[in-house]
mmCIF file of C-alpha atoms in Angstrom:
data_model
loop_
_atom_site.group_PDB
_atom_site.id
_atom_site.type_symbol
_atom_site.label_atom_id
_atom_site.label_comp_id
_atom_site.label_asym_id
_atom_site.label_seq_id
_atom_site.Cartn_x
_atom_site.Cartn_y
_atom_site.Cartn_z
ATOM 1 C CA MET A 1 2.673 -6.833 -16.086
ATOM 2 C CA GLY A 2 0.664 -6.059 -19.170
ATOM 3 C CA SER A 3 -2.840 -4.823 -18.392
ATOM 4 C CA LEU A 4 -2.322 -5.404 -14.698
ATOM 5 C CA ARG A 5 -3.096 -2.599 -12.329
ATOM 6 C CA ARG A 6 0.439 -1.300 -11.254
ATOM 7 C CA VAL A 7 -0.543 0.747 -8.298
ATOM 8 C CA VAL A 8 -3.168 0.293 -5.523
ATOM 9 C CA HIS A 9 -4.508 3.144 -3.498
ATOM 10 C CA LEU A 10 -4.487 2.843 0.260
ATOM 11 C CA VAL A 11 -6.486 5.363 2.504
ATOM 12 C CA THR A 12 -5.828 5.661 6.110
ATOM 13 C CA ALA A 13 -7.391 7.777 8.763
ATOM 14 C CA LEU A 14 -5.903 9.776 11.427
ATOM 15 C CA ASN A 15 -7.854 12.214 13.723
ATOM 16 C CA GLY A 16 -10.621 12.643 11.399
ATOM 17 C CA SER A 17 -8.285 13.177 8.382
ATOM 18 C CA ALA A 18 -7.502 10.721 5.438
ATOM 19 C CA ASN A 19 -4.254 10.149 3.935
ATOM 20 C CA LEU A 20 -3.832 8.549 0.500
ATOM 21 C CA ARG A 21 -0.760 6.281 -0.164
ATOM 22 C CA HIS A 22 0.069 4.460 -3.515
ATOM 23 C CA ILE A 23 1.508 0.795 -3.163
ATOM 24 C CA ASP A 24 3.515 -0.467 -5.780
ATOM 25 C CA MET A 25 2.300 -3.914 -6.948
ATOM 26 C CA SER A 26 5.483 -4.981 -8.731
ATOM 27 C CA ARG A 27 7.091 -5.842 -5.360
ATOM 28 C CA PHE A 28 4.509 -8.428 -4.538
ATOM 29 C CA PHE A 29 4.721 -10.520 -7.743
ATOM 30 C CA SER A 30 7.743 -12.667 -8.855
ATOM 31 C CA ARG A 31 9.002 -12.299 -12.339
ATOM 32 C CA ARG A 32 9.309 -16.094 -12.355
ATOM 33 C CA PRO A 33 6.132 -18.130 -11.481
ATOM 34 C CA PRO A 34 6.503 -19.381 -8.070
ATOM 35 C CA PRO A 35 5.616 -23.297 -7.414
ATOM 36 C CA PRO A 36 1.864 -23.999 -6.729
ATOM 37 C CA PHE A 37 0.512 -23.019 -3.521
ATOM 38 C CA SER A 38 1.122 -25.377 -0.536
ATOM 39 C CA PRO A 39 0.392 -25.359 3.241
ATOM 40 C CA SER A 40 4.121 -24.641 3.777
ATOM 41 C CA SER A 41 3.992 -21.415 1.758
ATOM 42 C CA MET A 42 1.440 -20.006 4.461
ATOM 43 C CA ALA A 43 4.195 -19.517 6.885
ATOM 44 C CA VAL A 44 4.172 -16.467 9.003
ATOM 45 C CA VAL A 45 5.762 -13.506 6.911
ATOM 46 C CA THR A 46 8.924 -12.165 8.505
ATOM 47 C CA GLU A 47 10.022 -9.519 5.926
ATOM 48 C CA GLU A 48 9.378 -6.025 7.283
ATOM 49 C CA SER A 49 8.637 -2.911 5.147
ATOM 50 C CA SER A 50 7.598 0.708 5.633
ATOM 51 C CA LEU A 51 4.446 2.178 4.145
ATOM 52 C CA PRO A 52 5.197 4.984 1.580
ATOM 53 C CA GLU A 53 4.731 8.722 2.614
ATOM 54 C CA PRO A 54 1.081 10.067 1.746
ATOM 55 C CA SER A 55 0.944 11.549 -1.724
ATOM 56 C CA MET A 56 -2.239 13.615 -0.486
ATOM 57 C CA SER A 57 -3.961 14.396 2.798
ATOM 58 C CA PHE A 58 -7.697 15.299 3.158
ATOM 59 C CA TYR A 59 -9.113 17.300 5.930
ATOM 60 C CA PRO A 60 -12.743 17.449 7.053
ATOM 61 C CA ALA A 61 -14.602 20.866 6.300
ATOM 62 C CA PRO A 62 -16.906 22.193 9.064
ATOM 63 C CA ALA A 63 -19.823 20.046 9.706
ATOM 64 C CA PRO A 64 -22.788 20.278 11.869
ATOM 65 C CA PRO A 65 -22.206 19.592 15.687
ATOM 66 C CA GLU A 66 -24.397 16.353 15.436
ATOM 67 C CA SER A 67 -22.570 14.936 12.461
ATOM 68 C CA LYS A 68 -20.431 11.774 13.204
ATOM 69 C CA GLY A 69 -18.055 9.776 11.128
ATOM 70 C CA ASP A 70 -14.934 10.135 9.053
ATOM 71 C CA ILE A 71 -13.937 11.247 5.597
ATOM 72 C CA GLY A 72 -14.795 8.711 2.961
ATOM 73 C CA VAL A 73 -12.465 8.268 -0.110
ATOM 74 C CA MET A 74 -13.828 6.157 -2.859
ATOM 75 C CA LEU A 75 -12.851 5.164 -6.367
ATOM 76 C CA PHE A 76 -14.720 5.596 -9.573
ATOM 77 C CA GLY A 77 -15.239 2.720 -11.955
ATOM 78 C CA ARG A 78 -13.209 2.966 -15.170
ATOM 79 C CA ALA A 79 -11.498 6.193 -14.284
ATOM 80 C CA ARG A 80 -9.570 4.371 -11.583
ATOM 81 C CA ASP A 81 -7.374 7.267 -10.614
ATOM 82 C CA ARG A 82 -10.252 9.609 -9.776
ATOM 83 C CA LEU A 83 -11.410 9.375 -6.230
ATOM 84 C CA LEU A 84 -14.508 10.868 -4.486
ATOM 85 C CA VAL A 85 -13.658 12.650 -1.218
ATOM 86 C CA ALA A 86 -16.752 13.089 0.967
ATOM 87 C CA GLY A 87 -16.994 14.088 4.509
ATOM 88 C CA GLN A 88 -19.888 15.093 7.060
ATOM 89 C CA SER A 89 -20.219 18.511 5.493
ATOM 90 C CA VAL A 90 -22.496 18.873 2.534
ATOM 91 C CA SER A 91 -19.631 19.258 0.014
ATOM 92 C CA ALA A 92 -17.518 16.555 -1.615
ATOM 93 C CA ALA A 93 -14.616 16.811 -4.082
ATOM 94 C CA ILE A 94 -13.090 14.812 -7.066
ATOM 95 C CA TYR A 95 -9.424 14.226 -6.923
ATOM 96 C CA ASP A 96 -7.160 12.953 -9.696
ATOM 97 C CA ALA A 97 -4.503 10.776 -8.157
ATOM 98 C CA ALA A 98 -2.549 10.742 -11.474
ATOM 99 C CA THR A 99 -2.154 14.299 -11.706
ATOM 100 C CA HIS A 100 -2.408 15.353 -8.133
ATOM 101 C CA ALA A 101 -5.333 17.778 -8.684
ATOM 102 C CA LEU A 102 -8.766 18.550 -7.556
ATOM 103 C CA LEU A 103 -10.939 18.467 -10.436
ATOM 104 C CA ALA A 104 -14.449 19.275 -9.429
ATOM 105 C CA GLU A 105 -16.866 19.631 -6.489
ATOM 106 C CA THR A 106 -20.197 17.975 -6.227
ATOM 107 C CA THR A 107 -22.780 17.944 -3.549
ATOM 108 C CA PRO A 108 -23.941 14.679 -1.956
ATOM 109 C CA LEU A 109 -27.536 14.935 -0.783
ATOM 110 C CA LYS A 110 -26.794 13.618 2.609
ATOM 111 C CA PRO A 111 -23.809 12.991 4.672
ATOM 112 C CA LYS A 112 -23.058 9.500 5.424
ATOM 113 C CA TYR A 113 -21.787 8.060 8.829
ATOM 114 C CA TRP A 114 -19.571 5.484 7.154
ATOM 115 C CA PRO A 115 -19.781 5.963 3.246
ATOM 116 C CA VAL A 116 -19.197 2.777 1.098
ATOM 117 C CA SER A 117 -19.074 2.761 -2.723
ATOM 118 C CA VAL A 118 -19.714 0.373 -5.528
ATOM 119 C CA PRO A 119 -18.093 1.500 -8.949
ATOM 120 C CA VAL A 120 -20.393 0.793 -11.946
ATOM 121 C CA GLY A 121 -18.900 1.920 -15.358
ATOM 122 C CA ASP A 122 -17.750 5.548 -14.859
ATOM 123 C CA ASP A 123 -20.013 6.303 -12.048
ATOM 124 C CA ILE A 124 -20.077 5.643 -8.186
ATOM 125 C CA TYR A 125 -23.040 4.301 -6.324
ATOM 126 C CA LEU A 126 -22.815 5.403 -2.788
ATOM 127 C CA PHE A 127 -24.420 4.211 0.310
ATOM 128 C CA ASP A 128 -24.127 4.249 4.120
ATOM 129 C CA LEU A 129 -22.749 1.002 5.651
ATOM 130 C CA TYR A 130 -25.392 1.283 8.209
ATOM 131 C CA PRO A 131 -28.353 2.397 6.346
ATOM 132 C CA ARG A 132 -31.373 4.227 8.145
ATOM 133 C CA VAL A 133 -34.315 6.257 7.171
ATOM 134 C CA PRO A 134 -34.575 9.196 9.659
ATOM 135 C CA CYS A 135 -37.806 11.076 9.595
ATOM 136 C CA GLY A 136 -37.925 13.274 6.444
ATOM 137 C CA CYS A 137 -34.764 12.101 4.854
ATOM 138 C CA ARG A 138 -34.294 9.228 2.649
ATOM 139 C CA HIS A 139 -30.943 9.873 1.164
ATOM 140 C CA CYS A 140 -28.995 7.096 2.353
ATOM 141 C CA PHE A 141 -28.414 5.743 -1.203
ATOM 142 C CA GLU A 142 -27.218 8.030 -4.111
ATOM 143 C CA ALA A 143 -25.127 8.080 -7.518
ATOM 144 C CA VAL A 144 -22.236 10.338 -8.428
ATOM 145 C CA THR A 145 -22.038 10.484 -12.297
ATOM 146 C CA ALA A 146 -19.879 12.325 -14.660
ATOM 147 C CA VAL A 147 -21.414 14.667 -17.045
ATOM 148 C CA VAL A 148 -19.239 15.291 -20.187
ATOM 149 C CA ASP A 149 -19.571 18.861 -21.870
ATOM 150 C CA SER A 150 -19.433 17.794 -25.694
ATOM 151 C CA SER A 151 -18.213 21.270 -26.657
ATOM 152 C CA SER A 152 -15.100 21.280 -24.362
ATOM 153 C CA SER A 153 -14.791 17.490 -23.653
ATOM 154 C CA SER A 154 -14.513 18.625 -19.928
ATOM 155 C CA SER A 155 -16.508 16.598 -17.151
ATOM 156 C CA SER A 156 -18.495 17.900 -14.292
ATOM 157 C CA TYR A 157 -20.064 15.723 -11.566
ATOM 158 C CA CYS A 158 -23.458 15.696 -10.226
ATOM 159 C CA SER A 159 -25.144 13.645 -7.385
ATOM 160 C CA ARG A 160 -28.651 12.253 -7.432
ATOM 161 C CA ALA A 161 -30.548 10.680 -4.878
ATOM 162 C CA LEU A 162 -31.875 7.117 -5.230
ATOM 163 C CA PRO A 163 -34.666 5.119 -3.708
ATOM 164 C CA PRO A 164 -33.405 3.248 -0.660
ATOM 165 C CA PRO A 165 -33.285 -0.488 -0.161
ATOM 166 C CA PRO A 166 -36.934 -1.755 0.653
ATOM 167 C CA PHE A 167 -35.866 -3.796 3.716
ATOM 168 C CA LEU A 168 -35.223 -0.349 5.385
ATOM 169 C CA PHE A 169 -39.118 0.055 5.630
ATOM 170 C CA ALA A 170 -39.939 -3.425 7.000
ATOM 171 C CA PRO A 171 -41.844 -3.563 10.226
ATOM 172 C CA GLY A 172 -39.243 -3.717 13.078
ATOM 173 C CA TYR A 173 -36.301 -2.775 10.981
ATOM 174 C CA SER A 174 -33.311 -1.642 13.133
ATOM 175 C CA PRO A 175 -30.093 -0.577 11.283
ATOM 176 C CA LYS A 176 -27.843 -3.416 10.588
ATOM 177 C CA PRO A 177 -24.582 -3.202 8.363
ATOM 178 C CA ILE A 178 -24.555 -4.042 4.667
ATOM 179 C CA GLU A 179 -22.186 -6.981 4.865
ATOM 180 C CA SER A 180 -21.350 -7.508 1.103
ATOM 181 C CA TYR A 181 -21.874 -5.768 -2.187
ATOM 182 C CA THR A 182 -20.992 -6.138 -5.791
ATOM 183 C CA VAL A 183 -21.910 -5.529 -9.294
ATOM 184 C CA VAL A 184 -23.510 -8.187 -11.602
ATOM 185 C CA GLY A 185 -24.156 -7.959 -15.204
ATOM 186 C CA GLY A 186 -22.439 -4.588 -15.426
ATOM 187 C CA SER A 187 -25.433 -2.637 -14.369
ATOM 188 C CA GLU A 188 -26.926 -4.192 -11.266
ATOM 189 C CA VAL A 189 -25.707 -3.410 -7.712
ATOM 190 C CA TRP A 190 -26.419 -6.389 -5.300
ATOM 191 C CA ILE A 191 -26.186 -5.726 -1.509
ATOM 192 C CA SER A 192 -26.591 -8.189 1.315
ATOM 193 C CA THR A 193 -27.296 -8.032 4.857
ATOM 194 C CA ALA A 194 -27.624 -11.134 7.344
ATOM 195 C CA ARG A 195 -31.405 -10.661 8.098
ATOM 196 C CA ALA A 196 -32.809 -9.092 4.961
ATOM 197 C CA GLY A 197 -30.858 -11.327 2.323
ATOM 198 C CA THR A 198 -29.748 -10.094 -1.039
ATOM 199 C CA TYR A 199 -31.342 -7.105 -2.885
ATOM 200 C CA THR A 200 -30.817 -5.910 -6.636
ATOM 201 C CA PHE A 201 -30.750 -2.443 -7.687
ATOM 202 C CA ASP A 202 -31.079 -1.900 -11.386
ATOM 203 C CA THR A 203 -29.034 1.025 -12.344
ATOM 204 C CA VAL A 204 -30.947 1.478 -15.687
ATOM 205 C CA SER A 205 -34.544 1.369 -14.273
ATOM 206 C CA CYS A 206 -33.478 2.779 -10.830
ATOM 207 C CA SER A 207 -35.526 0.068 -9.242
ATOM 208 C CA TRP A 208 -35.075 -2.421 -6.461
ATOM 209 C CA SER A 209 -35.871 -6.206 -6.250
ATOM 210 C CA LYS A 210 -35.557 -9.004 -3.869
ATOM 211 C CA GLN A 211 -32.727 -11.389 -5.269
ATOM 212 C CA ALA A 212 -32.511 -14.079 -2.764
ATOM 213 C CA ASP A 213 -33.363 -14.970 1.024
ATOM 214 C CA TRP A 214 -29.716 -15.700 1.639
ATOM 215 C CA PRO A 215 -26.869 -13.144 1.935
ATOM 216 C CA MET A 216 -23.771 -13.221 -0.439
ATOM 217 C CA PRO A 217 -20.929 -15.217 1.332
ATOM 218 C CA PHE A 218 -18.601 -12.161 1.119
ATOM 219 C CA ALA A 219 -17.208 -9.487 3.666
ATOM 220 C CA GLY A 220 -17.247 -6.273 1.940
ATOM 221 C CA LEU A 221 -16.948 -5.719 -1.961
ATOM 222 C CA ALA A 222 -16.761 -8.760 -4.269
ATOM 223 C CA GLU A 223 -15.492 -8.412 -7.874
ATOM 224 C CA TYR A 224 -16.320 -10.349 -11.001
ATOM 225 C CA VAL A 225 -13.448 -11.789 -12.733
ATOM 226 C CA PRO A 226 -14.550 -12.485 -16.484
ATOM 227 C CA GLU A 227 -11.811 -14.970 -17.265
ATOM 228 C CA HIS A 228 -13.226 -17.201 -14.719
ATOM 229 C CA LYS A 229 -16.741 -16.214 -14.859
ATOM 230 C CA LEU A 230 -16.788 -16.071 -11.048
ATOM 231 C CA TRP A 231 -17.115 -13.384 -8.195
ATOM 232 C CA PHE A 232 -14.086 -13.300 -6.097
ATOM 233 C CA GLY A 233 -14.092 -11.753 -2.512
ATOM 234 C CA LEU A 234 -12.909 -12.319 1.066
ATOM 235 C CA SER A 235 -15.292 -14.953 2.771
ATOM 236 C CA SER A 236 -17.611 -13.617 5.552
ATOM 237 C CA SER A 237 -16.389 -16.386 7.781
ATOM 238 C CA ARG A 238 -14.726 -14.773 10.795
ATOM 239 C CA ARG A 239 -13.867 -18.077 12.276
ATOM 240 C CA ASP A 240 -11.702 -18.850 9.158
ATOM 241 C CA LYS A 241 -10.296 -15.354 9.245
ATOM 242 C CA HIS A 242 -11.973 -14.228 5.939
ATOM 243 C CA PRO A 243 -10.100 -16.442 3.280
ATOM 244 C CA LEU A 244 -10.356 -15.719 -0.452
ATOM 245 C CA CYS A 245 -13.210 -17.349 -1.974
ATOM 246 C CA ALA A 246 -15.025 -17.497 -5.515
ATOM 247 C CA VAL A 247 -18.772 -18.053 -6.199
ATOM 248 C CA ASP A 248 -20.911 -18.132 -9.255
ATOM 249 C CA LEU A 249 -23.463 -15.607 -7.960
ATOM 250 C CA ALA A 250 -25.708 -15.653 -10.961
ATOM 251 C CA ALA A 251 -26.089 -19.336 -11.217
ATOM 252 C CA ALA A 252 -26.564 -19.597 -7.411
ATOM 253 C CA ALA A 253 -29.542 -17.064 -7.441
ATOM 254 C CA ALA A 254 -31.113 -18.763 -10.348
ATOM 255 C CA ALA A 255 -30.845 -22.200 -8.856
ATOM 256 C CA SER A 256 -32.089 -21.554 -5.379
ATOM 257 C CA PRO A 257 -33.381 -18.280 -4.011
ATOM 258 C CA GLU A 258 -33.738 -19.974 -0.600
ATOM 259 C CA THR A 259 -30.513 -21.766 -0.071
ATOM 260 C CA GLY A 260 -27.100 -19.885 -0.286
ATOM 261 C CA PRO A 261 -24.276 -20.820 -2.690
ATOM 262 C CA GLU A 262 -21.729 -23.560 -1.484
ATOM 263 C CA LEU A 263 -18.276 -22.467 -1.066
ATOM 264 C CA THR A 264 -16.124 -24.814 -3.001
ATOM 265 C CA ASN A 265 -13.313 -22.471 -3.937
ATOM 266 C CA VAL A 266 -11.655 -21.265 -0.749
ATOM 267 C CA TRP A 267 -7.939 -20.193 -0.389
ATOM 268 C CA MET A 268 -6.085 -18.827 2.610
ATOM 269 C CA GLU A 269 -2.741 -17.203 1.674
ATOM 270 C CA LEU A 270 -1.386 -16.473 5.101
ATOM 271 C CA SER A 271 -0.906 -18.604 8.398
ATOM 272 C CA VAL A 272 -2.462 -16.312 11.010
ATOM 273 C CA PRO A 273 -0.816 -16.986 14.610
ATOM 274 C CA ARG A 274 -3.596 -16.976 17.446
ATOM 275 C CA GLU A 275 -2.133 -13.929 18.976
ATOM 276 C CA TRP A 276 -2.768 -11.778 15.973
ATOM 277 C CA ILE A 277 -6.149 -10.120 16.195
ATOM 278 C CA PRO A 278 -7.786 -9.537 12.736
ATOM 279 C CA VAL A 279 -8.871 -5.866 12.364
ATOM 280 C CA GLU A 280 -9.850 -5.511 8.632
ATOM 281 C CA ALA A 281 -9.177 -7.012 5.383
ATOM 282 C CA PHE A 282 -9.400 -6.134 1.688
ATOM 283 C CA LEU A 283 -9.010 -7.923 -1.730
ATOM 284 C CA VAL A 284 -8.236 -6.061 -4.873
ATOM 285 C CA HIS A 285 -8.450 -7.627 -8.433
ATOM 286 C CA LEU A 286 -5.419 -6.362 -10.333
ATOM 287 C CA GLY A 287 -6.368 -8.115 -13.645
ATOM 288 C CA SER A 288 -5.180 -11.107 -15.359
ATOM 289 C CA SER A 289 -6.290 -13.406 -12.387
ATOM 290 C CA ARG A 290 -3.920 -11.551 -10.082
ATOM 291 C CA PHE A 291 -5.125 -10.332 -6.554
ATOM 292 C CA PHE A 292 -3.851 -8.158 -4.000
ATOM 293 C CA VAL A 293 -4.652 -9.087 -0.325
ATOM 294 C CA ALA A 294 -4.441 -6.655 2.475
ATOM 295 C CA ARG A 295 -5.050 -7.822 6.001
ATOM 296 C CA PHE A 296 -4.856 -5.465 9.021
ATOM 297 C CA PHE A 297 -4.049 -6.908 12.667
ATOM 298 C CA GLN A 298 -3.274 -5.746 16.160
ATOM 299 C CA GLU A 299 -1.389 -7.805 18.681
ATOM 300 C CA LEU A 300 -1.359 -7.506 22.542
ATOM 301 C CA VAL A 301 2.293 -6.686 23.739
ATOM 302 C CA GLU A 302 1.672 -5.155 27.337
ATOM 303 C CA VAL A 303 -0.897 -5.251 30.143
ATOM 304 C CA ARG A 304 0.063 -2.349 32.469
ATOM 305 C CA CYS A 305 -0.526 -2.183 36.178
ATOM 306 C CA ASP A 306 -3.680 -0.253 35.830
ATOM 307 C CA PHE A 307 -4.937 -3.137 33.575
ATOM 308 C CA SER A 308 -4.836 -1.021 30.595
ATOM 309 C CA GLN A 309 -3.478 -2.699 27.392
ATOM 310 C CA ARG A 310 -1.116 -1.909 24.716
ATOM 311 C CA PHE A 311 -1.362 -3.123 21.132
ATOM 312 C CA ASP A 312 0.962 -3.238 18.162
ATOM 313 C CA ARG A 313 -0.920 -2.638 14.890
ATOM 314 C CA PHE A 314 0.428 -3.970 11.500
ATOM 315 C CA ALA A 315 -0.642 -5.021 8.039
ATOM 316 C CA VAL A 316 0.339 -7.902 6.034
ATOM 317 C CA PHE A 317 0.190 -7.326 2.218
ATOM 318 C CA THR A 318 0.246 -10.361 -0.141
ATOM 319 C CA GLY A 319 0.100 -10.988 -3.944
ATOM 320 C CA VAL A 320 -1.529 -14.124 -5.130
ATOM 321 C CA GLU A 321 -2.656 -15.516 -8.579
ATOM 322 C CA LEU A 322 -5.308 -17.857 -9.536
ATOM 323 C CA GLU A 323 -5.067 -20.292 -12.392
ATOM 324 C CA ARG A 324 -6.791 -23.483 -13.971
ATOM 325 C CA THR A 325 -5.247 -26.812 -13.427
ATOM 326 C CA SER A 326 -5.222 -29.438 -16.191
ATOM 327 C CA ARG A 327 -8.336 -30.769 -14.599
ATOM 328 C CA GLY A 328 -10.022 -27.474 -14.833
ATOM 329 C CA GLU A 329 -9.815 -26.800 -11.171
ATOM 330 C CA LEU A 330 -8.991 -23.303 -9.622
ATOM 331 C CA ARG A 331 -5.609 -23.216 -7.640
ATOM 332 C CA MET A 332 -3.934 -20.317 -5.931
ATOM 333 C CA ILE A 333 -0.314 -19.460 -6.336
ATOM 334 C CA LYS A 334 1.205 -17.259 -3.498
ATOM 335 C CA HIS A 335 3.901 -14.672 -4.835
ATOM 336 C CA LYS A 336 5.169 -12.698 -1.867
ATOM 337 C CA SER A 337 4.108 -11.176 1.444
ATOM 338 C CA GLU A 338 5.451 -8.078 3.384
ATOM 339 C CA ARG A 339 4.574 -6.816 6.681
ATOM 340 C CA TYR A 340 4.140 -3.077 7.539
ATOM 341 C CA SER A 341 3.956 -1.463 11.099
ATOM 342 C CA ILE A 342 1.385 1.015 11.648
ATOM 343 C CA ALA A 343 0.825 3.617 14.250
ATOM 344 C CA HIS A 344 -1.665 2.653 17.029
ATOM 345 C CA ASN A 345 -3.970 5.574 16.255
ATOM 346 C CA VAL A 346 -4.171 5.146 12.412
ATOM 347 C CA LEU A 347 -7.182 3.324 10.846
ATOM 348 C CA CYS A 348 -7.293 1.724 7.442
ATOM 349 C CA HIS A 349 -10.256 3.223 5.516
ATOM 350 C CA SER A 350 -10.065 1.476 2.104
ATOM 351 C CA VAL A 351 -7.757 -0.225 -0.228
ATOM 352 C CA GLY A 352 -8.646 -0.344 -3.991
ATOM 353 C CA TYR A 353 -7.540 0.341 -7.358
#
């Protein structure tokens, strides 16, 4: 698979702890190129598989009684096997998934209720999905960076508080989720909310600016794919069940700060039956125009006499590939899908490289 990412990390949560699993990508891609995508290839997946056993489990350290939220496990940028493990206590650890070793400890300045990260270079930019500015504390946004000791070539990690997004201080602001985020130009972190639009944080000057009145059309993280000069992510459209989409963000922002980009490249790799209730979805760029799509669902299977309900939970993982046609248009090639049963009390926290 050349420079393709061979393993994707899956983090699931159970009773406050977090389990790390490694998903082998070779099982989702055919050795021979499959035929071009067609509606018939969206058929409901029937092949059942089992999730691999966790390679590591993380348990929360004691935290103040008023703290809420779960452990967050987030990936660094170029050091793609290194993960930041942060909970509601003041401590956090760096874990190397390749060597199964805890490398270092760092201290986030403020616990996050729902920590989300954007990898930039070798660093992580960390924010709360529901940012707020409580009295006397503005540490909802921070960076965790590696500091290399030139004499020993070893690395330590430190965190530093960063200025929060300006819209937090707008009159009448109430906490709303950050709906999409990405990196532009290798050094700018873009974040969007439905009401505030899109803001840019320059990691060099450590300053914020308003980029556009419109929010980016993604749900969660979008990634830049240089061979196509486009940003790829899952669409924010719940009605369409968050299909894969691609947008030229830089061109859209330059053309019209008031009107959002038009989605012309949209693909859905899976036919989702009406009874499948979407819970969460993730897209991971593996390199060389290949992507891993992880969708999590629940399905009502029983209504009891007391009107309580029982749901089955499961995931569908799919490997897809994007290529240019002879006319220069992008098209999707679907490789393989598998379905995985998941315990009813297990939640997916993140899927990443």
